Amino acid sequence: MPFKDAFTSFPKLETERFILRELRSEDAEAYYSYFSDHEVTKYWGYQGPKNIETASKTFTRFQNAFTRKEMITWGIATKDEDQIIGTCILNDFVRGSMVNLSYNLSRDYWGKGIMTEVLNTIIPFAFNELDMNRIQAKVMPENHSSVNLLTKLGFVQEGLLRDYIFGEFITDTLIFSMLKKDFITAA
């Protein structure tokens, strides 16, 4: 599937335990609930929605960015209850060859291998369906869980961006990447 074809309709993906799908207005309460937790947002670079209405407006921005072929934001929904517990985002596509990866997860679901499972579905999609050559992720150095996750998945830490603008913050930021050739070799 060429890059442009991936934006014809929203790409719904599935893992063993989760459906990765477009966020809907009825997800706003769950999204607001976990995204208003400071522990979730402290490494995100964004303080999260101020209320459920703001969360719903955020979904509209996600949908508009998808229409413009700028971003894919998946809601991570449990298969049993279709409850949103996090998101995974591919954005800042560069000439159809590079993309940024970001993700978040409700604190209630930390430490259960969920993000490993989700990213093991998103990464092949980015390389195979979107034909990306490089996936990169930016992480605050003190976010040890994300550093460990990316390293476990095979991302390479490339360096430290000093006083980098990370969402709404200025902070040191680690940059990790995975190249398609490394992904294919590891597979």
C-alpha positions as MATLAB code, in Angstrom:
seq = 'MPFKDAFTSFPKLETERFILRELRSEDAEAYYSYFSDHEVTKYWGYQGPKNIETASKTFTRFQNAFTRKEMITWGIATKDEDQIIGTCILNDFVRGSMVNLSYNLSRDYWGKGIMTEVLNTIIPFAFNELDMNRIQAKVMPENHSSVNLLTKLGFVQEGLLRDYIFGEFITDTLIFSMLKKDFITAA';
ca = [
       0.000    0.000    0.000;
       1.645    3.278   -1.030;
       1.798    6.077    1.546;
      -1.084    8.065    0.051;
      -3.342    4.991   -0.042;
      -2.954    4.501    3.703;
      -4.976    7.686    4.169;
      -7.946    6.630    2.033;
      -9.727    5.249    5.090;
      -8.588    5.042    8.691;
      -6.304    2.000    9.155;
      -7.835   -0.168   11.872;
      -5.267   -2.614   13.293;
      -5.547   -5.495   15.718;
      -3.228   -7.084   18.268;
      -3.863  -10.148   20.396;
      -5.620   -8.111   23.118;
      -6.428   -4.738   21.507;
      -8.041   -2.968   18.589;
      -6.167    0.083   17.317;
      -8.869    2.322   15.913;
      -9.926    5.879   15.262;
     -11.013    7.816   18.339;
     -14.746    8.565   18.560;
     -16.654   11.191   20.533;
     -17.798    8.563   23.031;
     -14.121    7.941   23.900;
     -13.659   11.480   25.223;
     -14.455   10.618   28.849;
     -11.955    7.728   29.008;
      -9.313    9.776   27.178;
      -9.801   12.718   29.540;
      -9.766   10.424   32.566;
      -6.344    8.934   31.943;
      -4.835   11.973   30.219;
      -5.671   14.227   33.166;
      -3.349   12.091   35.330;
      -0.087   14.004   35.839;
       1.878   10.746   35.927;
       0.717   10.044   32.364;
       1.428   13.533   31.034;
       4.640   14.465   32.824;
       6.778   12.955   30.042;
       4.347   13.683   27.243;
       5.187   17.352   26.724;
       1.508   18.246   26.825;
      -0.654   18.749   29.878;
      -3.672   17.037   28.376;
      -7.254   18.197   27.860;
      -8.792   20.479   30.500;
     -12.190   18.747   30.325;
     -14.182   16.170   28.367;
     -15.290   18.777   25.802;
     -11.651   19.705   25.109;
     -10.817   15.999   24.727;
     -13.565   15.656   22.117;
     -12.224   18.700   20.228;
      -8.793   17.073   20.274;
     -10.280   14.111   18.373;
     -11.517   16.516   15.690;
      -7.967   17.868   15.321;
      -6.685   14.275   15.019;
      -9.276   13.524   12.307;
      -8.443   16.703   10.400;
      -4.716   15.894   10.546;
      -5.472   12.423    9.193;
      -7.469   13.945    6.316;
      -4.478   16.179    5.523;
      -2.203   13.072    5.615;
      -0.194   14.541    8.499;
      -0.962   12.173   11.356;
      -2.469    8.835   12.293;
      -3.730    8.675   15.877;
      -4.901    5.265   17.006;
      -6.947    4.802   20.119;
      -5.846    1.650   21.942;
      -9.147   -0.072   22.760;
      -9.611   -3.195   24.827;
     -11.221   -5.992   22.808;
     -13.601   -7.018   25.564;
     -15.103   -3.607   26.447;
     -13.914   -1.362   23.574;
     -12.510    0.971   26.258;
      -9.784    3.448   25.245;
      -6.721    3.046   27.461;
      -4.109    4.935   25.427;
      -3.067    6.225   22.053;
      -0.303    5.658   19.543;
       0.570    8.354   17.016;
       2.562    8.512   13.801;
       3.090   12.108   12.700;
       5.447   14.594   11.087;
       5.853   12.494    7.966;
       8.883   13.654    5.995;
       8.820   13.084    2.220;
       7.208    9.707    2.662;
      10.331    8.259    4.240;
      10.444    9.239    7.917;
       7.885    9.507   10.699;
       7.777   10.342   14.397;
       6.275    7.875   16.853;
       4.647    8.768   20.151;
       2.409    6.904   22.548;
       0.730    7.109   25.938;
      -1.099    4.722   28.200;
      -3.389    4.944   31.205;
      -1.433    4.363   34.405;
      -3.856    1.530   35.269;
      -2.308   -0.482   32.412;
       1.407    0.196   32.917;
       3.778   -2.756   33.268;
       1.575   -5.268   31.394;
       3.437   -5.413   28.075;
       0.696   -3.465   26.306;
       2.891   -0.917   24.563;
       5.265   -3.655   23.403;
       2.293   -5.487   21.884;
       0.882   -2.334   20.286;
       4.189   -1.089   18.871;
       4.958   -4.540   17.484;
       1.886   -3.936   15.282;
       2.455   -0.223   14.522;
       6.129   -0.591   13.528;
       5.521   -3.178   10.767;
       2.592   -1.059    9.544;
       4.839    2.005    9.272;
       7.564    0.137    7.403;
       5.444   -2.153    5.229;
       2.198   -0.289    4.595;
       3.422    3.309    4.744;
       6.803    2.388    3.248;
       8.712    4.454    5.799;
      12.475    4.110    5.929;
      12.915    5.578    9.416;
      10.801    5.728   12.560;
      12.011    8.020   15.294;
      10.869    8.703   18.827;
      11.825   11.517   21.180;
      11.890   10.805   24.896;
      12.765   12.763   28.010;
      15.888   11.132   29.555;
      14.150   10.581   32.904;
      11.367    8.566   31.225;
      13.101    5.269   31.924;
      10.080    3.165   30.944;
      10.029    4.594   27.410;
      13.806    4.397   27.081;
      13.665    0.719   28.081;
      10.704    0.009   25.777;
      12.336    1.551   22.715;
      15.631   -0.198   23.420;
      13.845   -3.551   23.864;
      12.060   -3.054   20.532;
      15.370   -2.458   18.740;
      15.446    1.324   18.485;
      18.911    2.887   18.619;
      19.593    5.894   20.810;
      21.193    8.429   18.485;
      21.850   11.280   20.843;
      20.695   14.009   23.161;
      18.981   17.156   21.941;
      19.820   19.784   24.567;
      17.065   22.195   25.633;
      14.826   20.851   22.891;
      11.222   22.000   22.569;
       9.236   18.947   23.639;
       5.559   19.817   23.258;
       4.952   22.604   25.749;
       8.309   22.183   27.523;
      11.940   23.000   26.906;
      13.954   20.039   28.126;
      16.782   17.746   27.169;
      15.417   15.070   24.860;
      16.800   11.724   23.719;
      16.241   10.731   20.114;
      15.812    7.088   19.129;
      15.398    5.598   15.673;
      14.731    2.367   13.880;
      15.570    1.944   10.203;
      13.677   -0.321    7.840;
      16.852   -2.282    7.005;
      17.401   -2.976   10.729;
      13.771   -4.015   11.171;
      13.959   -6.408    8.204;
      17.254   -7.869    9.447;
      15.853   -8.435   12.952;
      12.646  -10.061   11.664;
];
